[in-house]
Tab-separated table of C-alpha atoms in Angstrom:
chain	number	residue	atom	x	y	z
N	1	MET	CA	-1.594	-16.212	36.143
N	2	ALA	CA	0.211	-13.565	34.160
N	3	GLU	CA	0.318	-9.988	35.383
N	4	ARG	CA	-0.115	-8.692	31.883
N	5	GLU	CA	-0.642	-10.127	28.435
N	6	LEU	CA	0.519	-8.960	24.984
N	7	ILE	CA	-2.592	-8.401	22.891
N	8	HIS	CA	-1.440	-6.063	20.079
N	9	SER	CA	1.729	-6.962	18.160
N	10	GLY	CA	4.354	-4.349	17.333
N	11	VAL	CA	3.301	-4.300	13.675
N	12	VAL	CA	-0.363	-3.781	14.579
N	13	ARG	CA	0.470	-0.971	17.011
N	14	THR	CA	2.862	0.856	14.666
N	15	THR	CA	0.620	0.613	11.628
N	16	HIS	CA	-2.472	1.497	13.703
N	17	TRP	CA	-0.981	4.836	14.750
N	18	LEU	CA	0.558	5.586	11.356
N	19	VAL	CA	-2.833	4.946	9.778
N	20	ALA	CA	-4.549	7.015	12.488
N	21	ILE	CA	-2.236	10.014	11.965
N	22	SER	CA	-2.355	9.804	8.173
N	23	PHE	CA	-6.141	9.389	8.261
N	24	VAL	CA	-6.441	12.696	10.130
N	25	GLY	CA	-4.144	14.232	7.482
N	26	LEU	CA	-6.246	12.765	4.683
N	27	LEU	CA	-9.516	13.895	6.258
N	28	VAL	CA	-8.443	17.486	6.933
N	29	SER	CA	-6.816	17.877	3.510
N	30	GLY	CA	-9.681	16.018	1.856
N	31	ILE	CA	-12.106	18.621	3.196
N	32	ALA	CA	-9.763	21.389	2.000
N	33	ILE	CA	-9.851	19.897	-1.510
N	34	LEU	CA	-13.569	19.106	-1.428
N	35	ILE	CA	-14.657	22.661	-0.585
N	36	ALA	CA	-12.977	23.939	-3.765
N	37	HIS	CA	-15.759	22.202	-5.680
N	38	PRO	CA	-18.451	20.867	-3.331
N	39	ARG	CA	-20.522	19.254	-6.093
N	40	PHE	CA	-20.610	15.653	-7.310
N	41	TYR	CA	-21.439	14.072	-10.646
N	42	TRP	CA	-21.580	10.679	-12.331
N	43	GLY	CA	-19.736	9.940	-15.548
N	44	GLU	CA	-16.650	11.502	-17.038
N	45	THR	CA	-17.312	15.233	-16.770
N	46	GLY	CA	-18.948	17.793	-14.502
N	47	THR	CA	-18.634	21.557	-13.993
N	48	TYR	CA	-20.608	24.413	-12.441
N	49	SER	CA	-22.647	24.613	-15.618
N	50	THR	CA	-23.768	20.967	-15.583
N	51	PRO	CA	-26.387	19.539	-13.211
N	52	ALA	CA	-24.897	17.960	-10.093
N	53	TRP	CA	-25.974	14.618	-8.618
N	54	LEU	CA	-25.173	16.014	-5.193
N	55	ASP	CA	-24.604	19.669	-4.381
N	56	LEU	CA	-23.446	20.217	-0.805
N	57	GLY	CA	-24.682	23.801	-1.063
N	58	LEU	CA	-21.432	25.218	0.294
N	59	ASN	CA	-19.765	28.354	-0.991
N	60	PRO	CA	-16.636	27.133	-2.798
N	61	VAL	CA	-13.344	28.037	-1.100
N	62	TYR	CA	-10.538	27.851	-3.652
N	63	ASP	CA	-7.371	28.765	-1.777
N	64	ASN	CA	-6.808	25.678	0.383
N	65	THR	CA	-6.091	23.136	-2.346
N	66	GLY	CA	-2.333	23.866	-2.592
N	67	TRP	CA	-1.391	22.669	0.894
N	68	GLY	CA	-4.477	20.455	0.843
N	69	ARG	CA	-3.308	18.404	-2.109
N	70	ALA	CA	0.312	18.263	-0.842
N	71	LEU	CA	-0.830	17.025	2.589
N	72	HIS	CA	-3.344	14.643	1.006
N	73	PHE	CA	-0.773	12.834	-1.127
N	74	LEU	CA	1.936	12.793	1.559
N	75	SER	CA	-0.616	11.291	3.988
N	76	ALA	CA	-1.801	8.883	1.295
N	77	TRP	CA	1.748	7.524	0.913
N	78	VAL	CA	1.953	6.895	4.682
N	79	PHE	CA	-1.591	5.476	4.760
N	80	ALA	CA	-1.129	3.112	1.813
N	81	SER	CA	2.309	1.816	2.816
N	82	SER	CA	1.245	1.269	6.453
N	83	GLY	CA	-1.867	-0.502	5.218
N	84	LEU	CA	0.198	-2.734	2.958
N	85	VAL	CA	2.538	-3.693	5.830
N	86	TYR	CA	-0.459	-4.323	8.120
N	87	ILE	CA	-2.254	-6.537	5.609
N	88	THR	CA	0.866	-8.513	4.683
N	89	ALA	CA	1.785	-9.046	8.340
N	90	GLY	CA	-1.834	-9.910	9.158
N	91	PHE	CA	-1.797	-12.804	6.728
N	92	VAL	CA	1.759	-13.958	7.457
N	93	SER	CA	1.259	-13.985	11.242
N	94	ARG	CA	-2.221	-15.524	10.840
N	95	HIS	CA	-3.616	-12.552	12.845
N	96	PHE	CA	-6.539	-12.217	10.417
N	97	LEU	CA	-7.252	-15.943	10.497
N	98	SER	CA	-7.243	-16.333	14.252
N	99	ASP	CA	-8.558	-12.939	15.395
N	100	LEU	CA	-10.573	-11.274	12.610
N	101	PHE	CA	-12.302	-13.884	10.459
N	102	PRO	CA	-15.561	-14.767	12.252
N	103	SER	CA	-16.520	-18.397	12.840
N	104	LYS	CA	-19.717	-19.955	11.488
N	105	THR	CA	-21.343	-19.807	14.936
N	106	GLU	CA	-20.564	-16.100	15.181
N	107	LEU	CA	-22.197	-15.425	11.857
N	108	ARG	CA	-25.617	-16.681	13.036
N	109	SER	CA	-28.119	-13.824	13.135
N	110	GLY	CA	-28.762	-14.386	16.844
N	111	ALA	CA	-25.118	-13.807	17.693
N	112	ILE	CA	-25.016	-10.648	15.606
N	113	ALA	CA	-28.233	-9.320	17.189
N	114	ASN	CA	-26.764	-10.018	20.607
N	115	VAL	CA	-23.879	-7.669	19.838
N	116	LEU	CA	-25.998	-5.030	18.132
N	117	LEU	CA	-28.246	-4.819	21.227
N	118	LEU	CA	-25.068	-4.104	23.230
N	119	ARG	CA	-25.866	-7.004	25.627
N	120	PRO	CA	-22.235	-7.772	26.535
N	121	LEU	CA	-21.729	-4.100	27.402
N	122	ARG	CA	-24.837	-3.921	29.549
N	123	ARG	CA	-23.687	-6.959	31.471
N	124	GLY	CA	-20.672	-4.845	32.440
N	125	ASP	CA	-18.435	-7.661	31.235
N	126	ALA	CA	-14.974	-6.073	31.117
N	127	ALA	CA	-13.445	-9.191	29.624
N	128	ALA	CA	-15.832	-9.060	26.675
N	129	SER	CA	-14.418	-5.704	25.612
N	130	TRP	CA	-11.052	-7.358	24.931
N	131	ARG	CA	-12.488	-9.964	22.577
N	132	TYR	CA	-13.466	-8.849	19.113
N	133	ASN	CA	-17.189	-9.518	18.749
N	134	VAL	CA	-18.646	-10.559	15.416
N	135	VAL	CA	-19.905	-7.117	14.386
N	136	GLN	CA	-16.548	-5.625	15.272
N	137	LYS	CA	-14.756	-8.314	13.258
N	138	LEU	CA	-16.998	-7.729	10.261
N	139	SER	CA	-16.579	-3.949	10.370
N	140	TYR	CA	-12.787	-4.245	10.636
N	141	LEU	CA	-12.774	-6.623	7.680
N	142	ILE	CA	-14.966	-4.278	5.609
N	143	VAL	CA	-12.761	-1.294	6.476
N	144	VAL	CA	-9.497	-3.134	5.772
N	145	PHE	CA	-10.453	-5.105	2.683
N	146	ALA	CA	-13.186	-3.005	1.062
N	147	LEU	CA	-13.325	0.655	2.131
N	148	CYS	CA	-9.595	1.470	2.371
N	149	PRO	CA	-8.713	-0.262	-0.924
N	150	ALA	CA	-11.689	1.523	-2.536
N	151	MET	CA	-10.334	4.878	-1.320
N	152	ILE	CA	-6.904	4.187	-2.799
N	153	TRP	CA	-8.395	2.824	-6.032
N	154	THR	CA	-10.724	5.785	-6.617
N	155	GLY	CA	-7.964	8.199	-5.586
N	156	LEU	CA	-5.610	6.757	-8.190
N	157	ALA	CA	-8.451	6.688	-10.744
N	158	MET	CA	-8.636	10.497	-10.560
N	159	SER	CA	-5.000	10.810	-11.664
N	160	PRO	CA	-4.794	11.876	-15.329
N	161	ALA	CA	-1.428	10.092	-15.720
N	162	LEU	CA	-2.446	6.808	-14.098
N	163	SER	CA	-5.839	6.701	-15.801
N	164	ALA	CA	-4.041	7.142	-19.138
N	165	GLN	CA	-1.858	4.136	-18.363
N	166	TYR	CA	-4.525	2.083	-16.573
N	167	PRO	CA	-7.887	3.173	-18.064
N	168	PHE	CA	-9.839	0.520	-16.113
N	169	LEU	CA	-9.130	2.434	-12.882
N	170	ALA	CA	-11.809	5.024	-13.707
N	171	ALA	CA	-13.709	3.014	-16.323
N	172	VAL	CA	-15.082	0.514	-13.782
N	173	PHE	CA	-16.903	3.417	-12.099
N	174	GLY	CA	-17.985	5.039	-15.361
N	175	GLY	CA	-15.443	7.861	-15.537
N	176	HIS	CA	-13.416	10.461	-13.714
N	177	GLN	CA	-16.305	12.210	-11.945
N	178	SER	CA	-17.829	8.864	-10.880
N	179	ALA	CA	-14.513	7.906	-9.266
N	180	ARG	CA	-14.505	11.251	-7.428
N	181	THR	CA	-18.086	10.714	-6.224
N	182	VAL	CA	-17.334	7.174	-4.987
N	183	HIS	CA	-14.195	8.556	-3.273
N	184	PHE	CA	-16.447	10.988	-1.370
N	185	ILE	CA	-19.081	8.363	-0.445
N	186	VAL	CA	-16.497	5.863	0.835
N	187	ALA	CA	-14.759	8.668	2.760
N	188	ASP	CA	-18.074	9.328	4.527
N	189	LEU	CA	-18.351	5.624	5.423
N	190	LEU	CA	-14.832	5.706	6.870
N	191	VAL	CA	-15.706	8.773	8.950
N	192	LEU	CA	-18.799	6.907	10.161
N	193	PHE	CA	-16.565	3.984	11.131
N	194	LEU	CA	-14.243	6.363	12.997
N	195	VAL	CA	-17.157	7.857	14.949
N	196	VAL	CA	-18.450	4.405	15.981
N	197	HIS	CA	-14.887	3.216	16.719
N	198	LEU	CA	-14.250	6.168	19.061
N	199	THR	CA	-17.720	5.910	20.643
N	200	MET	CA	-17.207	2.222	21.432
N	201	LEU	CA	-13.800	3.027	22.852
N	202	VAL	CA	-15.322	5.560	25.237
N	203	LEU	CA	-18.075	3.092	26.227
N	204	VAL	CA	-15.674	0.248	27.080
N	205	GLY	CA	-12.892	2.346	28.605
N	206	PHE	CA	-10.926	4.803	26.505
N	207	GLY	CA	-7.768	4.920	28.661
N	208	THR	CA	-7.164	1.194	29.060
N	209	HIS	CA	-7.778	0.404	25.400
N	210	VAL	CA	-5.682	3.266	24.060
N	211	ARG	CA	-2.886	2.309	26.460
N	212	ALA	CA	-3.056	-1.278	25.194
N	213	MET	CA	-2.722	-0.026	21.596
N	214	ILE	CA	0.369	1.974	22.629
N	215	THR	CA	2.167	-0.512	24.916
N	216	GLY	CA	0.661	-3.658	23.435
N	217	TYR	CA	-0.245	-5.021	26.871
N	218	ARG	CA	-3.323	-5.204	29.017
N	219	ARG	CA	-3.133	-5.741	32.761
N	220	SER	CA	-4.858	-8.559	34.608
N	221	SER	CA	-6.722	-5.919	36.634
N	222	GLU	CA	-8.369	-4.802	33.395
N	223	GLY	CA	-10.257	-8.067	33.138
N	224	GLY	CA	-10.217	-11.069	30.929
N	225	ILE	CA	-6.969	-12.732	31.894
G	1	MET	CA	23.017	-13.139	28.128
G	2	LYS	CA	26.090	-11.204	27.059
G	3	ARG	CA	26.205	-13.038	23.746
G	4	ILE	CA	22.544	-12.231	23.068
G	5	ALA	CA	23.136	-8.553	23.803
G	6	ARG	CA	26.121	-8.519	21.465
G	7	ARG	CA	24.117	-10.225	18.748
G	8	ALA	CA	21.239	-7.740	19.161
G	9	PHE	CA	23.732	-4.863	19.011
G	10	LEU	CA	25.296	-6.271	15.854
G	11	ARG	CA	21.930	-6.812	14.248
G	12	ALA	CA	20.763	-3.270	15.080
G	13	GLY	CA	24.031	-1.842	13.799
G	14	LEU	CA	23.938	-3.777	10.560
G	15	SER	CA	20.302	-2.942	9.841
G	16	THR	CA	20.959	0.759	10.503
G	17	ILE	CA	23.884	0.700	8.065
G	18	ALA	CA	21.800	-1.207	5.515
G	19	GLY	CA	18.915	1.249	5.973
G	20	VAL	CA	21.079	4.354	5.545
G	21	ALA	CA	22.874	2.797	2.564
G	22	GLY	CA	19.521	1.796	1.058
G	23	ILE	CA	18.048	5.286	1.395
G	24	GLY	CA	21.287	6.837	0.089
G	25	GLY	CA	21.301	4.460	-2.865
G	26	ALA	CA	17.639	5.153	-3.587
G	27	ILE	CA	18.218	8.933	-3.560
G	28	TYR	CA	21.261	8.553	-5.842
G	29	THR	CA	19.366	6.330	-8.297
G	30	ALA	CA	16.317	8.618	-8.251
G	31	ARG	CA	18.477	11.703	-8.999
G	32	HIS	CA	20.384	9.866	-11.701
G	33	ARG	CA	17.230	8.629	-13.439
G	34	GLY	CA	15.437	11.978	-13.270
G	35	LEU	CA	12.857	10.914	-10.702
G	36	VAL	CA	13.271	13.937	-8.423
G	37	PRO	CA	11.048	16.970	-9.102
G	38	PRO	CA	12.381	20.532	-8.727
G	39	ASP	CA	10.057	21.145	-5.744
G	40	HIS	CA	11.463	18.216	-3.723
G	41	SER	CA	12.469	20.113	-0.584
G	42	GLY	CA	10.628	20.279	2.728
G	43	LEU	CA	8.172	17.845	4.286
G	44	PHE	CA	5.683	18.053	1.425
G	45	GLY	CA	8.620	17.591	-0.979
G	46	ILE	CA	8.825	13.968	0.210
G	47	GLY	CA	5.296	13.382	-1.058
G	48	GLU	CA	5.995	15.293	-4.294
G	49	THR	CA	9.081	13.167	-4.950
G	50	LEU	CA	7.338	9.863	-4.183
G	51	THR	CA	4.406	10.758	-6.437
G	52	TYR	CA	6.505	12.059	-9.337
G	53	GLY	CA	9.034	9.212	-9.117
G	54	ALA	CA	6.368	6.525	-8.823
G	55	GLN	CA	4.349	7.894	-11.745
G	56	ARG	CA	7.443	8.180	-13.949
G	57	LEU	CA	8.162	4.505	-13.183
G	58	LEU	CA	4.552	3.281	-13.528
G	59	VAL	CA	3.465	5.260	-16.580
G	60	SER	CA	5.203	4.571	-19.861
G	61	ARG	CA	6.483	7.462	-21.958
G	62	GLN	CA	4.194	6.764	-24.896
G	63	THR	CA	0.855	5.870	-23.294
G	64	LEU	CA	-1.854	8.141	-24.640
G	65	ALA	CA	-4.644	9.635	-22.575
G	66	ARG	CA	-8.055	8.428	-23.705
G	67	GLU	CA	-9.381	10.223	-26.783
G	68	PHE	CA	-13.151	10.609	-27.020
G	69	ASP	CA	-15.693	10.856	-29.835
G	70	ARG	CA	-16.944	14.205	-31.012
G	71	SER	CA	-20.275	13.397	-29.299
G	72	HIS	CA	-18.549	13.519	-25.885
G	73	ILE	CA	-17.433	17.162	-26.231
G	74	SER	CA	-18.841	19.164	-23.298
G	75	THR	CA	-21.258	21.948	-24.167
G	76	VAL	CA	-19.592	24.347	-21.732
G	77	ALA	CA	-15.846	24.463	-21.073
G	78	GLU	CA	-15.197	25.913	-17.625
G	79	VAL	CA	-12.391	28.467	-17.256
G	80	ASN	CA	-10.194	29.416	-14.339
G	81	GLY	CA	-8.548	32.828	-14.142
G	82	TYR	CA	-8.713	35.824	-16.452
G	83	PRO	CA	-6.767	36.892	-19.555
G	84	PRO	CA	-3.727	39.114	-18.921
G	85	GLU	CA	-4.524	42.805	-18.560
G	86	ASN	CA	-1.126	44.249	-19.400
G	87	ASP	CA	-0.811	46.656	-22.359
G	88	GLN	CA	1.426	44.293	-24.290
G	89	TYR	CA	-1.220	41.557	-24.353
G	90	LEU	CA	-4.149	43.933	-24.881
G	91	ARG	CA	-2.374	45.413	-27.942
G	92	LEU	CA	-1.979	41.892	-29.362
G	93	VAL	CA	-5.684	41.187	-28.816
G	94	ALA	CA	-6.645	44.499	-30.443
G	95	ASN	CA	-4.595	43.536	-33.486
G	96	ASN	CA	-6.094	40.036	-33.671
G	97	PHE	CA	-2.659	38.571	-32.764
G	98	ASP	CA	-1.205	39.581	-36.148
G	99	ASP	CA	1.938	40.938	-34.383
G	100	TRP	CA	2.170	38.018	-31.993
G	101	ARG	CA	5.226	35.786	-32.223
G	102	LEU	CA	6.365	32.750	-30.283
G	103	THR	CA	10.047	32.773	-29.429
G	104	VAL	CA	11.729	29.388	-29.072
G	105	ASP	CA	15.243	29.547	-27.633
G	106	GLY	CA	17.619	28.076	-25.074
G	107	LEU	CA	19.415	24.790	-25.749
G	108	VAL	CA	18.416	24.674	-29.406
G	109	ALA	CA	20.505	24.684	-32.588
G	110	ARG	CA	18.279	27.253	-34.330
G	111	PRO	CA	16.535	29.768	-32.039
G	112	THR	CA	13.423	30.779	-33.958
G	113	SER	CA	10.375	32.968	-33.628
G	114	PHE	CA	7.095	31.894	-35.207
G	115	SER	CA	4.028	33.849	-36.196
G	116	LEU	CA	0.628	32.270	-35.606
G	117	ALA	CA	0.205	31.653	-39.342
G	118	GLU	CA	3.596	29.935	-39.498
G	119	LEU	CA	2.613	27.620	-36.650
G	120	GLN	CA	-0.724	26.890	-38.306
G	121	ARG	CA	1.074	25.826	-41.497
G	122	LEU	CA	3.053	23.155	-39.590
G	123	PRO	CA	1.650	19.612	-39.367
G	124	SER	CA	-1.100	19.637	-36.762
G	125	ARG	CA	-2.814	17.202	-34.467
G	126	SER	CA	-6.370	17.281	-33.091
G	127	GLN	CA	-7.469	15.336	-30.062
G	128	ILE	CA	-10.585	15.134	-27.915
G	129	THR	CA	-9.446	14.683	-24.326
G	130	LEU	CA	-10.534	15.215	-20.732
G	131	HIS	CA	-9.437	18.438	-19.051
G	132	VAL	CA	-9.326	18.052	-15.260
G	133	CYS	CA	-8.988	21.014	-12.910
G	134	GLU	CA	-7.281	20.505	-9.551
G	135	GLU	CA	-10.442	21.964	-7.979
G	136	GLY	CA	-12.349	18.849	-9.026
G	137	TRP	CA	-14.354	19.746	-12.131
G	138	SER	CA	-13.666	18.380	-15.602
G	139	PHE	CA	-14.809	18.768	-19.202
G	140	ILE	CA	-14.057	17.217	-22.584
G	141	ALA	CA	-12.902	19.356	-25.502
G	142	GLU	CA	-11.158	19.054	-28.825
G	143	TRP	CA	-7.750	20.686	-29.067
G	144	THR	CA	-5.872	21.415	-32.290
G	145	GLY	CA	-2.258	22.460	-32.505
G	146	VAL	CA	1.363	21.687	-33.240
G	147	PRO	CA	2.844	18.737	-31.349
G	148	LEU	CA	5.546	20.233	-29.116
G	149	SER	CA	7.931	17.412	-30.090
G	150	LEU	CA	7.659	18.478	-33.741
G	151	LEU	CA	8.534	22.066	-32.883
G	152	LEU	CA	11.474	20.941	-30.728
G	153	ASP	CA	12.753	18.867	-33.672
G	154	LEU	CA	12.377	21.850	-35.966
G	155	VAL	CA	14.547	24.127	-33.808
G	156	GLY	CA	17.022	21.329	-33.070
G	157	ALA	CA	16.624	20.874	-29.326
G	158	SER	CA	19.862	19.673	-27.737
G	159	PRO	CA	20.159	16.128	-26.329
G	160	ALA	CA	21.290	17.845	-23.128
G	161	ALA	CA	17.790	19.324	-22.712
G	162	ARG	CA	16.083	18.243	-19.493
G	163	TYR	CA	13.158	20.665	-19.279
G	164	VAL	CA	11.086	22.922	-21.496
G	165	VAL	CA	10.022	26.188	-19.860
G	166	PHE	CA	6.833	27.993	-20.925
G	167	LEU	CA	6.680	31.751	-20.421
G	168	PRO	CA	3.326	33.480	-20.946
G	169	TYR	CA	2.009	37.047	-20.997
G	170	ASP	CA	0.836	36.646	-17.382
G	171	ASP	CA	2.597	35.335	-14.251
G	172	TRP	CA	1.464	31.725	-14.506
G	173	TRP	CA	4.557	30.179	-16.097
G	174	GLY	CA	5.514	26.523	-16.049
G	175	SER	CA	7.762	23.761	-17.278
G	176	LEU	CA	7.701	20.122	-18.363
G	177	ASP	CA	10.269	17.356	-18.134
G	178	MET	CA	11.233	15.768	-21.461
G	179	VAL	CA	8.850	12.819	-20.908
G	180	ASP	CA	5.806	15.085	-21.071
G	181	ALA	CA	7.424	17.591	-23.462
G	182	LEU	CA	7.984	14.858	-26.082
G	183	HIS	CA	4.662	13.071	-25.443
G	184	ASP	CA	2.543	12.721	-28.604
G	185	GLN	CA	-0.458	14.470	-27.042
G	186	THR	CA	1.485	17.483	-25.766
G	187	LEU	CA	0.318	20.266	-28.069
G	188	LEU	CA	0.855	23.943	-28.623
G	189	ALA	CA	-2.847	24.483	-29.238
G	190	TYR	CA	-4.283	27.308	-31.328
G	191	GLY	CA	-7.689	25.705	-31.874
G	192	MET	CA	-10.445	24.471	-29.591
G	193	ASN	CA	-13.597	22.621	-30.625
G	194	GLY	CA	-12.970	23.450	-34.299
G	195	ARG	CA	-12.502	27.217	-33.785
G	196	ASP	CA	-9.699	29.585	-32.879
G	197	LEU	CA	-8.647	29.233	-29.259
G	198	PRO	CA	-10.940	31.561	-27.241
G	199	THR	CA	-9.185	34.366	-25.337
G	200	GLU	CA	-10.147	33.027	-21.896
G	201	HIS	CA	-8.725	29.613	-22.839
G	202	GLY	CA	-5.321	31.110	-23.611
G	203	ALA	CA	-5.338	32.751	-27.044
G	204	PRO	CA	-3.512	32.818	-29.298
G	205	LEU	CA	-1.509	29.773	-28.195
G	206	ARG	CA	-1.557	27.566	-25.124
G	207	LEU	CA	0.085	24.397	-23.966
G	208	ARG	CA	-2.022	21.236	-23.650
G	209	VAL	CA	-0.658	18.415	-21.505
G	210	ALA	CA	-3.070	15.487	-21.597
G	211	ARG	CA	-1.643	13.509	-18.655
G	212	GLN	CA	-1.504	16.314	-16.082
G	213	LEU	CA	-4.051	18.584	-14.407
G	214	GLY	CA	-5.210	21.744	-16.139
G	215	TYR	CA	-3.005	24.271	-14.351
G	216	VAL	CA	0.097	22.785	-16.003
G	217	SER	CA	-1.220	23.674	-19.479
G	218	ILE	CA	0.127	27.237	-19.615
G	219	LYS	CA	-2.009	29.780	-21.509
G	220	TYR	CA	-1.151	32.979	-23.445
G	221	LEU	CA	2.294	31.704	-24.509
G	222	SER	CA	5.008	34.159	-25.441
G	223	ARG	CA	8.265	32.228	-25.204
G	224	ILE	CA	9.472	28.650	-24.910
G	225	THR	CA	12.940	27.948	-23.568
G	226	VAL	CA	14.744	24.624	-23.637
G	227	THR	CA	17.051	24.152	-20.654
G	228	ASP	CA	19.045	21.683	-18.606
G	229	SER	CA	18.362	23.507	-15.343
G	230	LEU	CA	15.303	25.152	-13.801
G	231	ALA	CA	17.384	27.140	-11.314
G	232	PRO	CA	17.428	30.416	-13.337
G	233	PHE	CA	13.633	30.532	-13.643
G	234	GLY	CA	11.607	32.173	-10.885
G	235	ARG	CA	12.538	30.703	-7.519
G	236	GLY	CA	14.006	27.619	-9.189
G	237	LEU	CA	11.061	25.404	-8.312
G	238	GLY	CA	10.096	24.673	-11.918
G	239	SER	CA	6.932	26.755	-12.236
G	240	ALA	CA	4.782	29.423	-10.625
G	241	ALA	CA	2.693	26.678	-8.974
G	242	PRO	CA	5.147	25.572	-6.235
G	243	GLU	CA	5.779	29.213	-5.367
G	244	ILE	CA	2.212	29.362	-4.028
G	245	GLY	CA	2.047	25.847	-2.607
G	246	TYR	CA	0.980	23.727	-5.595
G	247	SER	CA	2.898	20.799	-7.069
G	248	TRP	CA	5.199	21.301	-10.037
G	249	TYR	CA	4.158	17.867	-11.312
G	250	ALA	CA	0.383	17.468	-11.451
G	251	GLY	CA	-0.099	13.901	-12.644
G	252	ILE	CA	-2.548	13.269	-9.802
């Protein structure tokens, strides 16, 4: 029996932390940009003098967009390139196929309910925390293949240069302001994911799981080997 | 064991050399092809350079921003900032800009100064485009003016020109590279929504750059200078924007 087992590859670990750091950068700078105009619209245009679809009711703060935008785009470059490496490696190494795509049995509603009712956790099954359960697999897949690409897409759609060259970027949402609104909604979903991700980590053992994502290994004493 | 260590050492050495050479080559090529913005220094400069370089490679010179129908024109056009309050500008306003002139100089064969009427007699272009503020709001308006490329032809801009610098009656000056300066939709606008350009929108003449954010479209123009270097202007960062933390290039 092995003393320890490699569970996170070097690519997964590196890109995980690059994405984590750049996500913090994107979130902080995203808020800095958002509070300069905390109102949302659908369509092409929207200003203080047009009705908003969603008004956050905050007093606008204008003087944080300089560093905010610089940090946002620098972080976005790190985020997007790490994501691209992660996704490419995930397919090439068959990591997605063997670890993330759920099986037919897992997709049965009973199996999903089992996870949602936190039964494995309540059984105190340490080994279970090292296997991705079906809800976890599905949320990772949604984050990786739907939410993150949607963030990058809507972000690029707001660019006046790129939307001139590639008009479909904003057109599929119905215009510049729609892209901005979707960018905000998907950002909220990603923050929700982060909250659940961190909560689950605390519930199953923050230290051991974070250590495994840094070193790549888990010890036999941590269960499941 | 020894052989493996030597092989690993060789491999690490070779990939380091390849990496350094690759980055060096990329920087050289980027400089050579004009893909490095004037505000490229510092940590944020990395992001500025990647964004500017990537957009210059991904967006063709000629592509036009979408032009809308008259029915799409927004009823209210939001404004940021206030008109200049210096005596020089206030005197021009009081005189309905009759004494106003635009100086065009620098790397040009025929330095010229134009009155508003002279500019209005030149061939004009009108376009209904989206104006996006970096804060997040946007509106659609019709802009009428002289294509900058036409004016640059008229004064005989030198082939050595790399930037066009825009100096206004206030402190918010700026510059464009030749890609945006020669773009068909880059206008020196004197009209908005079928009327004279309103004071708060930059009267008597403002720049309109369709493929960048609003703050690049300098208002209250006084002088345009064609140059091959941005170093002599302000702190050498290309515009007033980077001096207070904003990007020189605002294509996103």
